[in-house]
Short mmCIF file of C-alpha atoms in Angstrom, two decimals:
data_model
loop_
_atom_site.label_atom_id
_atom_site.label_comp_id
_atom_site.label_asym_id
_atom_site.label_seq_id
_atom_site.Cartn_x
_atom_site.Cartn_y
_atom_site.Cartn_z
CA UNK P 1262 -124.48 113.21 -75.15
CA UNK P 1263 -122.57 115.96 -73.89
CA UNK P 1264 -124.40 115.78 -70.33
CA UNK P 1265 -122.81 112.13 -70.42
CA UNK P 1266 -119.59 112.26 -71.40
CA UNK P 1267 -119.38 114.93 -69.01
CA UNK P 1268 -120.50 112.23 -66.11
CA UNK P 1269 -118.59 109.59 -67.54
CA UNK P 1270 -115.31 111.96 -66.68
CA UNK P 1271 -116.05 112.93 -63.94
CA UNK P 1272 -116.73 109.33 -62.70
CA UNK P 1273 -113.03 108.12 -63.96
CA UNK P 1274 -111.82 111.47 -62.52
CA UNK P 1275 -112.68 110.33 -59.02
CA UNK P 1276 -111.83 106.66 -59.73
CA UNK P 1277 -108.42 108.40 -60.40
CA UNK P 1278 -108.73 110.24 -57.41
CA UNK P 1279 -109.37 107.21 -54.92
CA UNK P 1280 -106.64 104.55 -57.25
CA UNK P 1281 -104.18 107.35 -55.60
CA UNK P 1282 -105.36 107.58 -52.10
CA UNK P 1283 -106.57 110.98 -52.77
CA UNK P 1284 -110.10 110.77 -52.53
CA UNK P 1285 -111.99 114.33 -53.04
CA UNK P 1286 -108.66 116.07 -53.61
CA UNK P 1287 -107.93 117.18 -56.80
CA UNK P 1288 -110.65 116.04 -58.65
CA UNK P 1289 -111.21 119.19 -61.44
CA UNK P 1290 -107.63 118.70 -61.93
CA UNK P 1291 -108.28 115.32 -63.06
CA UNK P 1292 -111.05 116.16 -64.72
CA UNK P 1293 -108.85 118.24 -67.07
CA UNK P 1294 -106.61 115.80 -68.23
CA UNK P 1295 -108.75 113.29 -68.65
CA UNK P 1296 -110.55 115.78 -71.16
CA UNK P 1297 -107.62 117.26 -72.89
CA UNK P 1298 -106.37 113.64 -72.97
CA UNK P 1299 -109.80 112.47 -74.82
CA UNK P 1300 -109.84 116.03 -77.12
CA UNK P 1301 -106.31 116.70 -78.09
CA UNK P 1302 -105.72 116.44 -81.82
CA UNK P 1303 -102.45 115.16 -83.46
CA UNK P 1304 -99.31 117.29 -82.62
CA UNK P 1305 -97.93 119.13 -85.57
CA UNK P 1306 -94.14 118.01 -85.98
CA UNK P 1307 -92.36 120.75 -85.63
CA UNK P 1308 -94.00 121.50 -82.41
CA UNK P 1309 -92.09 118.58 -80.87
CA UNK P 1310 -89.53 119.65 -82.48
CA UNK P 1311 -89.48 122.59 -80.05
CA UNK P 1312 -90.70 120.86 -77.34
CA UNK P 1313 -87.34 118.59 -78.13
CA UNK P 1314 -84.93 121.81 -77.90
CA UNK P 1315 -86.63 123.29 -74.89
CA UNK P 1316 -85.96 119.79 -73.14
CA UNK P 1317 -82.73 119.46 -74.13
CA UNK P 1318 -81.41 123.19 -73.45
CA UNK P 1319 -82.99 122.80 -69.58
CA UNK P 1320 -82.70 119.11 -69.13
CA UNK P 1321 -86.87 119.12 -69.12
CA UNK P 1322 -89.60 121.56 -70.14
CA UNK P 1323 -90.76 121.38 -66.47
CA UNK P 1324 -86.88 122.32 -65.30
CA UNK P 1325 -87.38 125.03 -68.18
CA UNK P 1326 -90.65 126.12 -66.91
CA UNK P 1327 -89.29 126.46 -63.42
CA UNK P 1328 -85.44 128.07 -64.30
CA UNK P 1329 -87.09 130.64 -65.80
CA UNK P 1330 -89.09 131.73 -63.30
CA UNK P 1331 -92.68 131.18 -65.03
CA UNK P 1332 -95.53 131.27 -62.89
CA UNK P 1333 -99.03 129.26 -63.40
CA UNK P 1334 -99.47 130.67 -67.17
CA UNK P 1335 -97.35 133.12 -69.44
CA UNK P 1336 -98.65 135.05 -72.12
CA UNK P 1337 -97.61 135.31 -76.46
CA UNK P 1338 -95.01 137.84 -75.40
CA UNK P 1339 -92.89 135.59 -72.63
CA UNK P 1340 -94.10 132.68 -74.87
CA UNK P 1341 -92.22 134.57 -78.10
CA UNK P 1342 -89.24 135.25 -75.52
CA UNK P 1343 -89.07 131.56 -75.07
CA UNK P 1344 -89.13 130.44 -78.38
CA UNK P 1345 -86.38 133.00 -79.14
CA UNK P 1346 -84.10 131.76 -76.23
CA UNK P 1347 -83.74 127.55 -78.29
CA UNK P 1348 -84.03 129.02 -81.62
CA UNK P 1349 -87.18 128.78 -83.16
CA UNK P 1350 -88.54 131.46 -83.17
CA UNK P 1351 -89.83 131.42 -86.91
CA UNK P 1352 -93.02 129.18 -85.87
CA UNK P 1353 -94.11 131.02 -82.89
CA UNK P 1354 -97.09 131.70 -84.61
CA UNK P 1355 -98.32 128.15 -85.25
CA UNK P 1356 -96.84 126.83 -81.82
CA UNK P 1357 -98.96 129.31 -79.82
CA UNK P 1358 -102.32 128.78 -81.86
CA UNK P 1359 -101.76 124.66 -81.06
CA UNK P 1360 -101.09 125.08 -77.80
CA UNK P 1361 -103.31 127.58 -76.91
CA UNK P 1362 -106.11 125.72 -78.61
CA UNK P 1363 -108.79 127.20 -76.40
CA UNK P 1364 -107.91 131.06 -77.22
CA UNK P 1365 -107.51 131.65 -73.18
CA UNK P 1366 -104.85 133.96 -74.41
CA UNK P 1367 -102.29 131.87 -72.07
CA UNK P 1368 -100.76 128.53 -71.49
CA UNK P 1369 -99.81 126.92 -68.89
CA UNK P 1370 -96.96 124.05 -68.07
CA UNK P 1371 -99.63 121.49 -68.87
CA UNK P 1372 -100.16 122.81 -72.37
CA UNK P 1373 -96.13 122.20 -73.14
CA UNK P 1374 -95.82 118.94 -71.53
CA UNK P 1375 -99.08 117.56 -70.34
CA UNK P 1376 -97.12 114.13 -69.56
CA UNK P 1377 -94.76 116.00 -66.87
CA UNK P 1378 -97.86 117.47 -65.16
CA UNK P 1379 -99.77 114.38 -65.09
CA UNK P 1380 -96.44 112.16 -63.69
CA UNK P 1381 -95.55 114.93 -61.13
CA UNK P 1382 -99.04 114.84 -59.85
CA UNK P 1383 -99.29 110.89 -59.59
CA UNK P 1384 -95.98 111.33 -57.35
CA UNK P 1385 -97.12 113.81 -55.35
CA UNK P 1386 -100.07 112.43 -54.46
CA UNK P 1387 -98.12 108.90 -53.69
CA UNK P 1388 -95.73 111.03 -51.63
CA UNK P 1389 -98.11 112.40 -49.29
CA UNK P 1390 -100.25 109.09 -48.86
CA UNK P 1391 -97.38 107.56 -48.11
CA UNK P 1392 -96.25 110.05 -45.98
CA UNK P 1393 -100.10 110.34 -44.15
CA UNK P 1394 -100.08 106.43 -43.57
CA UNK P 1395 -96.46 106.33 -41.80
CA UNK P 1396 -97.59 109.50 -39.66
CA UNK P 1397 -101.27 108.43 -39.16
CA UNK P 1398 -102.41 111.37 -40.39
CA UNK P 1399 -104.36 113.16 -42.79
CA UNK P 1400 -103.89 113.55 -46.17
CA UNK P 1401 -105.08 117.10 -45.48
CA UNK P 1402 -102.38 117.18 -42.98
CA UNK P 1403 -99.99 115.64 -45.34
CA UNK P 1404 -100.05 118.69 -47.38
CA UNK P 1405 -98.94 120.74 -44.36
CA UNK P 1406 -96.05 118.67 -43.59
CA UNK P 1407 -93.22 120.88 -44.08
CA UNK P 1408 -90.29 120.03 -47.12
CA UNK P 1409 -87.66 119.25 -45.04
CA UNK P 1410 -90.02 116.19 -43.27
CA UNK P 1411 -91.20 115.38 -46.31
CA UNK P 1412 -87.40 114.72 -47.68
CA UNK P 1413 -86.05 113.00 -44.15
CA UNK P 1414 -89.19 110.30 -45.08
CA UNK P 1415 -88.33 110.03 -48.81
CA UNK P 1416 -84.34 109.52 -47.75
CA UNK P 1417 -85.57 106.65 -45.61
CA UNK P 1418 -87.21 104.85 -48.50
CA UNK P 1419 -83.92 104.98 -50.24
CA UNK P 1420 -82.19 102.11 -50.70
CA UNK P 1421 -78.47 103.08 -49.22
CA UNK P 1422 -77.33 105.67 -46.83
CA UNK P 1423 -77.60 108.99 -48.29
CA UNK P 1424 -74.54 111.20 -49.08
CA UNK P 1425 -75.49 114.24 -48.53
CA UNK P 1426 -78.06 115.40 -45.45
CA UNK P 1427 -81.64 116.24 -46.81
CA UNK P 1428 -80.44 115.60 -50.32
CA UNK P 1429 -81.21 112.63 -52.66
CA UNK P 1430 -78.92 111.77 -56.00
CA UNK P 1431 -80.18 109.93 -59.30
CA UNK P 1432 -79.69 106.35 -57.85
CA UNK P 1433 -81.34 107.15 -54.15
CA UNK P 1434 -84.52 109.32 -55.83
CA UNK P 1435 -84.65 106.04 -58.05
CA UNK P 1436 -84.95 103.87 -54.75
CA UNK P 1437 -87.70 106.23 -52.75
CA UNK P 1438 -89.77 106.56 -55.92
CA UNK P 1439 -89.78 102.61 -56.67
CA UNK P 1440 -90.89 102.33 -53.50
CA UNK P 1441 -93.89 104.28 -54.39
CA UNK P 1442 -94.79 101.92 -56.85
CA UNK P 1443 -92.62 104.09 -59.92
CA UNK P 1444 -90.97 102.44 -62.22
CA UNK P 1445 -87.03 103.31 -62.68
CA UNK P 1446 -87.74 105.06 -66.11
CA UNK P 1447 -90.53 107.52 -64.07
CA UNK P 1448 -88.40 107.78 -61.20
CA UNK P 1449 -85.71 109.05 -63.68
CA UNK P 1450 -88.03 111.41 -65.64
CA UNK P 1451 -89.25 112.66 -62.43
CA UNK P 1452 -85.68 113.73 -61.16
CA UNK P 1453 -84.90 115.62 -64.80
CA UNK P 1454 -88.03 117.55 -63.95
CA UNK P 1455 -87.48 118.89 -60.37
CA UNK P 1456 -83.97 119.85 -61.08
CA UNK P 1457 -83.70 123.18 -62.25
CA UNK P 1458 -80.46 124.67 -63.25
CA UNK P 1459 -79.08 121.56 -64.10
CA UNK P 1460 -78.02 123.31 -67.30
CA UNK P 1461 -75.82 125.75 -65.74
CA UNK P 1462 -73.27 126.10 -62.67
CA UNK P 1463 -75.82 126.77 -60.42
CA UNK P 1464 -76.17 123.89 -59.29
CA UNK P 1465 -73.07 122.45 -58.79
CA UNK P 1466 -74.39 118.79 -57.21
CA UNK P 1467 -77.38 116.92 -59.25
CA UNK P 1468 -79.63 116.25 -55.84
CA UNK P 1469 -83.15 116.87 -54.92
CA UNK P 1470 -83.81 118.97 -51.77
CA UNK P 1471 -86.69 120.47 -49.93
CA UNK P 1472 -87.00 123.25 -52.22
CA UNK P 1473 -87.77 120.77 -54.89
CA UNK P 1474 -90.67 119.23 -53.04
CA UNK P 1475 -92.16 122.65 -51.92
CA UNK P 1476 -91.85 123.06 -55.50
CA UNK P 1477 -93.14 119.98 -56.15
CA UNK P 1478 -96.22 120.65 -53.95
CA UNK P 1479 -97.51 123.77 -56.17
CA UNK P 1480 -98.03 121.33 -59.17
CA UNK P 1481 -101.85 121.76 -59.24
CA UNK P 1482 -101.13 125.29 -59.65
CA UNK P 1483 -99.41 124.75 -63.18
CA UNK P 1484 -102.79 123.60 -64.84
CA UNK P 1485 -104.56 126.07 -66.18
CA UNK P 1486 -108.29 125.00 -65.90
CA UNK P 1487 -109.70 127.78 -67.79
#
C-alpha cells in the first residue's frame, strides 16, 4: 500500500510539474506538498490564531519570514523569539510540537504557511515559462535570467505604464500576474507576501522590485524536505 501511494504521488507530482511548464524541475518539492497536503491533521485553533497575529503584525507570514531575516529553517529558540515578538508566547509549546510534527527539530516557511509556499511556487514557475517562451529559451536558462530582466518582462505584462522604473504597485502586479493566468485575489496575496517591511518605514513606496524576485527565486529553498 505504502509502495503505491508512494507512486500514485509521485505520478500527480510530475503531472503538477508538466500542468506548469516545468517538467523535471522541482518534482521532490511537489512531492512534499502533495504529501503533507494528503497527511496533515486538523489545525488546533489557537495555532491560527498565531498564524493570524504573525500575518497581521508583517502584512504576511512569508513578509514575516523574510523581515526577519530567517533562512530555510529556524530552530525552538528563534521559533520562541518569534512567538514572543506578536504575543503569544504562552503556547509555544503546543505550536512547535504541531508544526514540527515530524520531530526534525526545525521548521521551515512551509510548516507556517504551506498555502504561501505552494502559491509563490505556482508563480514562479509561470514567471519563468513565460519568460523562457518570449526569449526562446530554456527554462533552465530562465532561472539564470537576472531580476532586473525578469521585472522589465513582468512591467510589460502590466496593464498601464508603470510609475516608477523597475518597480510594480498593487494594481500593475495585479495586471502581470492575471496575465499569468492568476486570479486578482492570488495576484493580491502574492504582492502581501514579497513585500517585506511593509510594516515599518522602510519601505516608504508599496512596489515590487528585483530584489523581490531574486527573492522570489529562492522559494524552493524554504521547504524543508527532511
Amino acid at each position: 500500500a505504502v509502495s503505491r501511494s508512494e507512486a500514485a504521488i509521485s505520478e500527480l507530482a510530475e503531472s503538477l510539474c508538466f500542468m506548469y511548464q516545468q517538467p523535471g524541475i522541482g518534482v521532490s518539492v511537489l512531492q512534499h506538498l502533495v504529501r503533507w497536503l494528503l497527511e496533515r491533521p486538523k489545525e488546533d485553533h489557537t495555532l491560527t490564531i498565531f498564524r493570524r497575529n504573525l500575518a497581521r503584525s508583517y502584512g504576511s507570514i512569508a513578509a514575516a519570514w523574510r523581515t526577519l531575516g530567517i533562512g530555510s529553517t529556524i530552530p525552538f529558540k528563534t521559533f520562541r523569539k518569534l512567538c514572543e515578538a506578536v504575543g503569544c508566547r504562552q503556547h509555544v509549546v503546543g505550536y512547535w510540537e504541531a508544526l514540527d510534527a515530524g520531530r526534525a527539530g526545525n521548521i521551515s516557511l512551509f510548516e507556517l504557511d504551506p498555502d504561501a509556499v505552494s502559491l509563490l511556487a505556482r508563480f514562479l514557475s509561470a514567471l519563468l515559462a513565460g519568460y523562457a517562451e518570449k526569449a526562446k529559451c530554456s527554462m533552465q536558462d530562465a532561472r539564470t535570467t537576472s531580476p532586473e530582466a525578469l521585472m522589465q518582462w513582468l512591467l510589460s505584462k502590466a496593464r498601464r505604464k508603470p510609475e516608477k522604473k523597475q518597480q510594480m504597485v498593487a494594481s500593475e502586479w495585479r495586471s502581470a500576474a492575471k496575465s499569468l493566468g492568476f486570479s486578482p485575489e492570488e495576484g493580491d496575496r502574492l504582492f502581501s507576501y514579497l513585500l517585506p517591511d511593509a510594516h515599518t518605514e522602510k519601505r516608504l513606496v508599496e512596489a515590487i522590485g528585483p530584489d523581490d524576485l531574486c527573492y522570489l527565486a529562492q522559494i524552493e529553498q524554504l521547504v524543508d524536505l527532511d
